[in-house]
CSV table of C-alpha atoms in Angstrom, one decimal:
chain,number,residue,atom,x,y,z
A,1,MET,CA,0.0,0.0,0.0
A,2,LYS,CA,1.1,3.6,-0.6
A,3,LYS,CA,2.6,5.3,2.3
A,4,SER,CA,0.6,7.9,4.2
A,5,LEU,CA,1.3,11.5,3.6
A,6,LEU,CA,1.5,12.7,7.2
A,7,VAL,CA,3.7,15.7,7.4
A,8,LEU,CA,4.7,17.0,10.9
A,9,ALA,CA,5.7,20.5,11.9
A,10,LEU,CA,9.4,20.2,11.5
A,11,ALA,CA,9.5,18.9,7.9
A,12,SER,CA,9.3,21.2,4.9
A,13,SER,CA,6.8,20.2,2.4
A,14,PHE,CA,5.2,21.5,-0.8
A,15,ALA,CA,1.5,22.3,-1.2
A,16,ILE,CA,0.2,21.1,-4.5
A,17,ALA,CA,-3.3,22.1,-5.4
A,18,ASP,CA,-4.6,18.7,-6.4
A,19,GLU,CA,-2.5,16.5,-4.0
A,20,GLY,CA,-2.0,18.3,-0.7
A,21,MET,CA,1.3,18.3,1.1
A,22,TRP,CA,4.4,16.5,0.0
A,23,MET,CA,7.8,16.0,1.7
A,24,PRO,CA,10.8,17.3,-0.4
A,25,GLN,CA,12.2,13.8,-0.9
A,26,GLN,CA,8.9,12.8,-2.5
A,27,LEU,CA,9.1,15.4,-5.2
A,28,PRO,CA,11.0,13.2,-7.7
A,29,GLU,CA,8.1,10.7,-7.5
A,30,ILE,CA,5.8,13.4,-9.0
A,31,ALA,CA,8.4,15.0,-11.2
A,32,SER,CA,6.4,14.5,-14.4
A,33,GLN,CA,3.3,16.1,-12.9
A,34,LEU,CA,5.3,19.0,-11.6
A,35,LYS,CA,7.0,19.6,-14.9
A,36,ALA,CA,3.6,19.4,-16.7
A,37,ALA,CA,2.2,21.9,-14.3
A,38,GLY,CA,5.0,24.4,-15.1
A,39,LEU,CA,7.8,23.8,-12.7
A,40,GLU,CA,11.1,24.8,-14.4
A,41,LEU,CA,13.4,23.7,-11.6
A,42,GLU,CA,14.6,20.2,-11.4
A,43,PRO,CA,12.6,18.4,-8.6
A,44,SER,CA,15.6,16.3,-7.6
A,45,ASN,CA,17.4,19.6,-6.6
A,46,LEU,CA,14.6,20.4,-4.2
A,47,THR,CA,15.0,17.3,-1.9
A,48,LYS,CA,17.6,18.5,0.6
A,49,LEU,CA,16.7,21.0,3.4
A,50,THR,CA,20.3,22.0,3.8
A,51,GLU,CA,20.9,23.2,0.2
A,52,PHE,CA,19.5,26.0,-1.9
A,53,PRO,CA,16.7,27.0,-2.1
A,54,MET,CA,15.3,24.8,0.7
A,55,ALA,CA,17.9,26.0,3.2
A,56,ALA,CA,16.6,29.6,2.9
A,57,ILE,CA,13.3,28.5,4.4
A,58,VAL,CA,13.1,28.6,8.2
A,59,SER,CA,10.6,27.8,10.9
A,60,LEU,CA,9.4,30.3,13.6
A,61,GLY,CA,8.1,27.4,15.7
A,62,GLY,CA,4.6,27.7,14.4
A,63,CYS,CA,5.0,29.7,11.1
A,64,SER,CA,7.2,29.5,8.1
A,65,ALA,CA,9.6,32.2,7.0
A,66,SER,CA,12.4,32.9,4.5
A,67,PHE,CA,15.8,34.5,4.7
A,68,VAL,CA,15.8,37.3,2.1
A,69,SER,CA,19.2,39.0,2.7
A,70,PRO,CA,22.7,38.0,3.7
A,71,GLN,CA,22.2,40.0,6.9
A,72,GLY,CA,19.6,37.7,8.5
A,73,LEU,CA,16.5,39.5,7.3
A,74,VAL,CA,13.5,37.2,7.5
A,75,ALA,CA,10.2,37.6,5.6
A,76,THR,CA,7.1,36.1,7.0
A,77,ASN,CA,3.3,36.7,7.4
A,78,HIS,CA,1.9,39.6,9.3
A,79,HIS,CA,-0.2,37.3,11.5
A,80,CYS,CA,3.0,35.4,12.4
A,81,VAL,CA,4.5,38.6,13.9
A,82,TYR,CA,1.3,39.9,15.4
A,83,ASN,CA,2.2,39.0,18.9
A,84,SER,CA,5.6,40.8,18.6
A,85,ILE,CA,3.9,43.9,17.2
A,86,ALA,CA,1.4,43.9,20.1
A,87,HIS,CA,4.2,43.3,22.6
A,88,ASN,CA,5.9,46.5,21.4
A,89,SER,CA,2.7,48.5,21.3
A,90,THR,CA,1.2,50.9,23.9
A,91,ALA,CA,-1.9,52.9,24.0
A,92,ASP,CA,0.2,56.0,23.1
A,93,ASN,CA,2.3,54.2,20.5
A,94,ASP,CA,0.0,51.7,18.8
A,95,LEU,CA,2.2,49.8,16.4
A,96,LEU,CA,-0.6,47.3,15.6
A,97,LYS,CA,-2.7,50.1,14.3
A,98,ASN,CA,0.0,52.3,12.7
A,99,GLY,CA,2.7,49.9,11.7
A,100,PHE,CA,6.4,49.9,12.4
A,101,LEU,CA,9.6,50.5,10.4
A,102,ALA,CA,13.1,50.5,11.8
A,103,SER,CA,15.3,53.0,10.0
A,104,SER,CA,18.5,51.3,11.1
A,105,PHE,CA,19.8,48.1,12.9
A,106,ALA,CA,19.8,50.1,16.1
A,107,ALA,CA,16.1,51.0,15.7
A,108,GLU,CA,15.0,47.3,15.5
A,109,VAL,CA,13.2,46.1,18.6
A,110,PRO,CA,13.1,42.7,20.3
A,111,ALA,CA,10.3,40.4,19.2
A,112,ALA,CA,7.9,39.0,21.8
A,113,PRO,CA,9.5,36.9,24.5
A,114,GLY,CA,10.1,33.3,23.4
A,115,SER,CA,10.4,34.2,19.7
A,116,ARG,CA,12.7,31.9,17.8
A,117,ILE,CA,14.0,31.3,14.3
A,118,PHE,CA,15.0,27.7,13.6
A,119,VAL,CA,17.5,27.1,10.8
A,120,THR,CA,17.7,23.5,9.7
A,121,LYS,CA,21.2,22.2,9.7
A,122,ALA,CA,20.8,18.4,9.2
A,123,VAL,CA,18.1,15.9,8.5
A,124,ASP,CA,18.8,12.2,9.0
A,125,ASN,CA,16.7,9.0,8.8
A,126,VAL,CA,17.1,7.4,12.3
A,127,THR,CA,14.4,4.8,11.9
A,128,ALA,CA,16.8,1.9,12.5
A,129,GLN,CA,17.9,3.6,15.8
A,130,VAL,CA,14.4,4.3,17.0
A,131,ILE,CA,13.0,0.9,16.1
A,132,ASP,CA,16.1,-1.2,16.7
A,133,ALA,CA,16.0,-5.0,16.7
A,134,LYS,CA,15.1,-5.2,20.4
A,135,THR,CA,12.3,-2.6,20.2
A,136,ASP,CA,10.9,-4.2,17.1
A,137,LYS,CA,10.1,-7.4,19.1
A,138,LEU,CA,8.1,-5.5,21.7
A,139,ALA,CA,4.4,-4.7,21.6
A,140,GLY,CA,1.9,-2.4,23.4
A,141,LYS,CA,3.1,0.0,26.1
A,142,LYS,CA,6.6,-1.6,26.3
A,143,ARG,CA,7.1,-0.9,22.6
A,144,VAL,CA,5.9,2.7,23.0
A,145,ASP,CA,8.2,3.3,26.0
A,146,ALA,CA,11.2,1.8,24.2
A,147,ILE,CA,10.6,4.0,21.2
A,148,GLU,CA,10.3,7.1,23.4
A,149,ALA,CA,13.5,6.2,25.2
A,150,ASN,CA,15.4,5.8,22.0
A,151,GLN,CA,14.1,9.1,20.7
A,152,LYS,CA,15.2,10.9,23.9
A,153,ALA,CA,18.7,9.3,23.7
A,154,ILE,CA,19.1,10.5,20.1
A,155,VAL,CA,17.9,14.0,21.0
A,156,ALA,CA,20.2,14.2,24.0
A,157,ALA,CA,23.2,13.2,22.0
A,158,CYS,CA,22.3,15.7,19.2
A,159,GLU,CA,21.8,18.6,21.6
A,160,GLN,CA,25.4,18.3,22.9
A,161,ASP,CA,26.0,20.7,20.2
A,162,ILE,CA,25.1,23.9,22.2
A,163,GLY,CA,22.7,26.3,20.6
A,164,HIS,CA,20.9,23.7,18.5
A,165,ARG,CA,17.4,22.2,19.0
A,166,CYS,CA,16.9,18.6,17.9
A,167,THR,CA,13.8,16.7,17.3
A,168,VAL,CA,13.0,13.1,16.3
A,169,ALA,CA,9.8,13.3,14.3
A,170,ALA,CA,7.6,10.4,13.2
A,171,TYR,CA,6.4,10.2,9.6
A,172,TYR,CA,4.0,7.9,7.7
A,173,GLY,CA,2.1,6.9,10.8
A,174,SER,CA,5.3,6.3,12.7
A,175,LEU,CA,6.8,3.9,10.1
A,176,GLU,CA,9.8,6.2,9.8
A,177,TYR,CA,11.6,8.6,12.1
A,178,TYR,CA,13.9,11.5,11.2
A,179,LEU,CA,16.3,13.5,13.3
A,180,ILE,CA,16.0,17.2,12.5
A,181,LYS,CA,18.8,19.4,13.9
A,182,GLN,CA,18.2,23.1,13.9
A,183,LEU,CA,20.2,26.2,14.9
A,184,GLU,CA,18.0,27.9,17.5
A,185,ILE,CA,18.3,31.7,17.1
A,186,LYS,CA,17.0,33.3,20.2
A,187,ASP,CA,17.7,37.0,19.5
A,188,VAL,CA,14.9,37.9,17.1
A,189,ARG,CA,14.0,41.5,16.4
A,190,LEU,CA,11.1,43.2,14.7
A,191,VAL,CA,12.2,45.2,11.6
A,192,HIS,CA,9.0,46.1,9.7
A,193,ALA,CA,5.3,45.5,10.0
A,194,PRO,CA,2.6,47.3,7.9
A,195,ALA,CA,-0.3,49.1,9.5
A,196,GLU,CA,-3.2,46.9,10.5
A,197,GLY,CA,-5.3,48.3,7.7
A,198,VAL,CA,-2.8,46.6,5.3
A,199,GLY,CA,-1.5,43.6,7.3
A,200,LYS,CA,-5.0,42.6,8.3
A,201,PHE,CA,-7.0,44.1,5.5
A,202,GLY,CA,-10.5,42.6,5.5
A,203,GLY,CA,-10.1,41.4,9.0
A,204,ASP,CA,-11.5,38.1,10.1
A,205,THR,CA,-14.4,38.4,7.6
A,206,ASP,CA,-11.9,37.8,4.7
A,207,ASN,CA,-9.7,35.4,6.7
A,208,TRP,CA,-9.5,31.9,5.1
A,209,MET,CA,-11.2,33.2,2.0
A,210,TRP,CA,-10.0,33.2,-1.6
A,211,PRO,CA,-9.1,35.5,-3.2
A,212,ARG,CA,-7.9,37.7,-0.3
A,213,HIS,CA,-6.2,41.0,-0.8
A,214,THR,CA,-4.5,41.6,2.5
A,215,GLY,CA,-0.8,42.7,2.7
A,216,ASP,CA,-0.1,39.7,5.0
A,217,TYR,CA,3.7,40.3,5.4
A,218,SER,CA,6.2,41.5,8.0
A,219,PHE,CA,10.0,41.3,8.5
A,220,LEU,CA,12.2,40.1,11.4
A,221,ARG,CA,15.9,39.8,11.7
A,222,ALA,CA,18.0,37.0,13.2
A,223,TYR,CA,20.9,38.0,15.5
A,224,VAL,CA,23.7,35.9,16.9
A,225,SER,CA,26.8,36.5,19.1
A,226,PRO,CA,29.8,38.1,17.4
A,227,GLU,CA,31.2,34.5,17.1
A,228,GLY,CA,28.1,33.5,15.1
A,229,LYS,CA,26.6,31.4,17.9
A,230,SER,CA,23.1,31.2,19.2
A,231,ALA,CA,22.7,33.8,22.0
A,232,ASP,CA,20.1,35.6,24.0
A,233,PHE,CA,19.4,39.3,23.2
A,234,HIS,CA,22.5,41.5,23.7
A,235,ALA,CA,23.6,44.8,22.4
A,236,ASP,CA,26.8,43.3,21.0
A,237,ASN,CA,25.0,40.7,18.9
A,238,VAL,CA,25.3,40.9,15.1
A,239,PRO,CA,22.9,40.0,12.3
A,240,TYR,CA,23.1,36.3,11.4
A,241,THR,CA,24.7,35.4,8.0
A,242,PRO,CA,22.6,32.6,6.5
A,243,ASP,CA,24.2,30.1,4.1
A,244,PHE,CA,21.5,30.9,1.6
A,245,HIS,CA,18.8,33.5,1.1
A,246,LEU,CA,16.1,34.1,-1.5
A,247,LYS,CA,16.1,37.0,-3.9
A,248,LEU,CA,13.2,39.1,-5.2
A,249,ALA,CA,12.1,38.1,-8.7
A,250,LYS,CA,12.7,40.8,-11.3
A,251,GLU,CA,9.2,40.2,-12.7
A,252,GLY,CA,5.9,39.7,-11.0
A,253,LEU,CA,3.6,36.7,-11.4
A,254,LYS,CA,1.4,36.4,-14.4
A,255,GLU,CA,-1.9,34.7,-14.7
A,256,GLY,CA,-1.4,31.0,-15.2
A,257,ASP,CA,2.1,30.9,-13.7
A,258,PHE,CA,3.1,27.8,-11.7
A,259,VAL,CA,3.2,28.4,-7.9
A,260,MET,CA,4.5,26.0,-5.3
A,261,ALA,CA,4.6,26.9,-1.6
A,262,LEU,CA,7.5,25.7,0.6
A,263,GLY,CA,7.2,25.8,4.4
A,264,TYR,CA,7.0,24.1,7.8
A,265,PRO,CA,3.3,23.1,8.1
A,266,GLY,CA,1.6,21.0,10.8
A,267,ARG,CA,0.2,17.8,9.5
A,268,THR,CA,-2.4,16.4,7.2
A,269,ASN,CA,-5.2,14.1,8.3
A,270,ARG,CA,-6.4,12.9,5.0
A,271,HIS,CA,-6.5,9.3,6.2
A,272,ARG,CA,-8.9,9.8,9.1
A,273,LEU,CA,-11.5,7.0,9.4
A,274,PRO,CA,-15.2,7.7,8.9
A,275,SER,CA,-15.9,7.5,12.7
A,276,GLU,CA,-13.2,10.1,13.3
A,277,VAL,CA,-14.7,12.4,10.6
A,278,ALA,CA,-18.2,12.1,12.0
A,279,ASN,CA,-16.9,12.9,15.5
A,280,THR,CA,-15.0,15.9,14.3
A,281,PHE,CA,-17.9,17.5,12.4
A,282,ASP,CA,-20.8,16.4,14.5
A,283,TRP,CA,-19.3,17.2,17.9
A,284,SER,CA,-15.7,18.5,18.1
A,285,TYR,CA,-15.9,21.4,15.7
A,286,PRO,CA,-19.4,22.6,16.7
A,287,GLU,CA,-18.3,22.6,20.4
A,288,THR,CA,-15.1,24.5,19.5
A,289,VAL,CA,-17.0,27.1,17.6
A,290,SER,CA,-19.4,27.7,20.4
A,291,TYR,CA,-16.6,27.8,23.1
A,292,LEU,CA,-14.4,30.2,21.1
A,293,ALA,CA,-17.3,32.6,20.3
A,294,GLU,CA,-18.2,32.8,24.0
A,295,LEU,CA,-14.6,33.3,24.9
A,296,LEU,CA,-14.2,36.1,22.4
A,297,ASP,CA,-17.3,37.8,23.6
A,298,ILE,CA,-16.0,37.8,27.2
A,299,ILE,CA,-12.6,39.3,26.1
A,300,ASP,CA,-14.3,41.9,24.0
A,301,ARG,CA,-16.6,42.9,26.8
A,302,GLU,CA,-13.8,43.2,29.4
A,303,THR,CA,-11.4,45.1,27.2
A,304,ALA,CA,-13.9,47.4,25.5
A,305,ASP,CA,-12.9,50.5,27.3
A,306,ASN,CA,-9.2,49.6,28.0
A,307,ARG,CA,-6.9,49.9,25.0
A,308,ASP,CA,-3.9,48.8,27.0
A,309,ALA,CA,-5.7,45.6,28.0
A,310,ALA,CA,-6.9,45.1,24.4
A,311,LEU,CA,-3.3,45.3,23.1
A,312,LYS,CA,-2.2,42.7,25.6
A,313,TYR,CA,-5.0,40.4,24.4
A,314,ALA,CA,-4.6,41.3,20.7
A,315,SER,CA,-2.5,38.3,19.7
A,316,ARG,CA,-4.7,35.9,21.6
A,317,VAL,CA,-7.8,37.4,20.1
A,318,ALA,CA,-6.3,37.1,16.6
A,319,GLY,CA,-5.4,33.5,17.2
A,320,LEU,CA,-8.9,32.6,18.6
A,321,ASN,CA,-10.6,34.3,15.7
A,322,ASN,CA,-8.3,32.5,13.2
A,323,VAL,CA,-9.3,29.1,14.6
A,324,LEU,CA,-13.0,30.1,14.9
A,325,LYS,CA,-13.2,31.2,11.3
A,326,ASN,CA,-11.3,28.1,10.1
A,327,ARG,CA,-13.5,25.7,12.0
A,328,GLN,CA,-16.8,27.4,11.0
A,329,GLY,CA,-15.7,27.5,7.4
A,330,MET,CA,-15.0,23.8,7.5
A,331,LEU,CA,-18.3,23.1,9.1
A,332,ASP,CA,-20.1,25.1,6.3
A,333,SER,CA,-18.1,23.3,3.6
A,334,TYR,CA,-18.7,19.9,5.2
A,335,ALA,CA,-22.5,20.5,5.4
A,336,GLN,CA,-22.6,21.0,1.6
A,337,SER,CA,-20.4,18.1,0.7
A,338,ASP,CA,-20.5,14.3,0.4
A,339,PHE,CA,-17.3,14.0,2.3
A,340,LEU,CA,-18.5,11.5,4.9
A,341,ALA,CA,-20.1,9.3,2.3
A,342,ARG,CA,-16.8,9.2,0.3
A,343,LYS,CA,-15.0,8.3,3.5
A,344,HIS,CA,-17.4,5.4,4.1
A,345,ALA,CA,-16.9,4.2,0.6
A,346,GLU,CA,-13.1,4.2,1.0
A,347,HIS,CA,-13.4,2.3,4.3
A,348,GLN,CA,-15.8,-0.2,2.8
A,349,ALA,CA,-13.3,-0.9,0.0
A,350,LEU,CA,-10.6,-1.4,2.5
A,351,THR,CA,-12.7,-3.7,4.6
A,352,ALA,CA,-13.6,-5.7,1.5
A,353,TRP,CA,-9.9,-6.0,0.6
A,354,VAL,CA,-9.1,-7.2,4.1
A,355,ASN,CA,-11.9,-9.8,3.9
A,356,SER,CA,-11.0,-10.9,0.4
A,357,ASN,CA,-8.7,-13.7,1.6
A,358,ASN,CA,-7.6,-15.5,4.7
A,359,ALA,CA,-4.1,-14.0,4.7
A,360,ASN,CA,-5.5,-10.5,4.8
A,361,LYS,CA,-8.1,-11.4,7.4
A,362,LYS,CA,-5.4,-12.9,9.6
A,363,ALA,CA,-3.1,-9.8,9.2
A,364,TYR,CA,-5.6,-7.0,9.5
A,365,ALA,CA,-9.2,-7.9,10.5
A,366,LYS,CA,-8.6,-7.8,14.2
A,367,ASP,CA,-6.8,-4.5,13.9
A,368,LEU,CA,-9.7,-2.9,12.1
A,369,SER,CA,-12.0,-3.9,14.9
A,370,ASN,CA,-9.6,-2.8,17.7
A,371,ILE,CA,-9.1,0.6,16.1
A,372,GLU,CA,-12.8,1.4,16.3
A,373,LYS,CA,-12.9,0.3,19.9
A,374,LEU,CA,-10.0,2.5,20.8
A,375,LEU,CA,-11.4,5.4,18.9
A,376,GLN,CA,-14.7,5.2,20.8
A,377,GLN,CA,-12.8,5.2,24.1
A,378,GLN,CA,-10.7,8.2,23.0
A,379,GLN,CA,-13.7,10.2,21.8
A,380,GLN,CA,-15.7,9.5,25.0
A,381,PHE,CA,-12.8,10.6,27.1
A,382,GLY,CA,-12.5,13.8,25.1
A,383,ARG,CA,-16.2,14.6,25.6
A,384,ASP,CA,-16.1,13.8,29.3
A,385,ASN,CA,-13.2,16.1,29.9
A,386,TYR,CA,-14.0,18.9,27.4
A,387,LEU,CA,-15.6,21.3,29.9
A,388,LEU,CA,-13.1,20.7,32.6
A,389,GLY,CA,-10.2,21.4,30.2
A,390,ASN,CA,-11.7,24.6,29.0
A,391,ALA,CA,-12.7,25.7,32.5
A,392,SER,CA,-9.2,25.7,33.8
A,393,PRO,CA,-7.7,29.2,34.1
A,394,ARG,CA,-4.8,29.9,31.8
A,395,LEU,CA,-2.6,31.0,34.8
A,396,LEU,CA,-3.3,27.7,36.5
A,397,GLY,CA,-2.1,25.9,33.3
A,398,THR,CA,1.0,28.0,33.3
A,399,ALA,CA,1.7,27.3,36.9
A,400,ARG,CA,1.3,23.6,36.3
A,401,SER,CA,3.7,23.7,33.4
A,402,LEU,CA,6.3,25.7,35.4
A,403,TYR,CA,6.0,23.2,38.3
A,404,ARG,CA,6.3,20.2,35.9
A,405,LEU,CA,9.3,21.8,34.2
A,406,ALA,CA,11.0,22.3,37.6
A,407,GLN,CA,10.4,18.7,38.5
A,408,GLU,CA,11.6,17.3,35.2
A,409,GLY,CA,14.6,19.7,35.3
A,410,THR,CA,16.0,17.7,38.2
A,411,LYS,CA,16.2,14.5,36.1
A,412,ALA,CA,18.7,13.4,33.5
A,413,ASP,CA,17.8,14.5,30.0
A,414,THR,CA,16.9,11.0,28.8
A,415,GLU,CA,14.7,10.3,31.9
A,416,ARG,CA,12.4,13.3,31.4
A,417,LYS,CA,8.9,12.8,30.2
A,418,ALA,CA,8.2,13.5,26.5
A,419,GLY,CA,8.1,17.2,25.8
A,420,PHE,CA,10.2,18.2,28.7
A,421,GLN,CA,13.7,17.8,27.3
A,422,GLU,CA,14.1,21.5,26.7
A,423,GLY,CA,13.5,25.0,28.1
A,424,PHE,CA,15.1,24.7,31.5
A,425,ALA,CA,17.5,27.7,30.9
A,426,ALA,CA,14.5,30.0,31.3
A,427,LEU,CA,13.6,28.8,34.8
């Protein structure tokens, strides 16, 4: 069977209009389609994240961006810098409303606390190390624990190179694992952001719509120590010199030109089962829309006469509105589609294939049944705990995270729980 196209956050991929997301190393497989669509570059030259042009693309830890100058200038979306603009705004100097432009390096201001630019330095297939011979013989929780232990050991060894962040990410439904090593640039500064009337033109009404005419862009700059190492903000830091950067095209796009987007997306869920689709659109998304709408109403009411408070909440409001519009848009689209029927047809075809001979039945029939049982348990747990999760104050959640970080920080790197192998320098 063809491998799944799951793409996690730390792997660049291309978005193709009729095929979704693809990993760079997959591009030669669809070279003929890409060429037919208008790609003039050689697909085989786009497979390595450490070579041009791929190496010019970076991650902000939640958004994609590009180096566009030899002096560390980074172009990204306005909404990806929104929190940094709000962080530097006051009621008397409202950069969100009026925009910002640094006239010199010295005039650039620090981005919001925690801002990062991740520059990929190496990508290696470590499947044989994660699922070694001993681990491959295990099953259930023992197998999961062994895989996690192997991942942690690989990460710990990789992060001996100070200033780098390493991740072992699972692909193709955890059939393969890749070690991604990235330079973690911690001194990030705001260079330019357009006024809100440009950067967020059309507001949330136009968000997730096509065509959209917003000027959704902003610029950051990456800074490192004078020795070129990752460093916290300091007056002596210098602009980072990337190995590669993109250049502005001399001519603009014309109608019919081939366009392919490169970036660090989240993941694709195209292989969800019918029961998962039904749960998502019949319960999960409607509940999310209702909750977010109520939360936004509360924030709007409490900050209506306080611009300073509104600025502090601006990034959170933008994020909540972004998710709300996305989920509502998908609900509207789903209601007008035969998506669930097509999912059922696909699953029925799979079930028929499994039952077509004894070998298939022996290999897969039990798994199909077990998957549905586990999904029912998972979905029921989500419903039972939904209100409790949303009712917890954000400060309580922050306190819990800080306490957990402090506890995990006393352990050896490889003994920490998943997700707690990093971030202790800030405590």
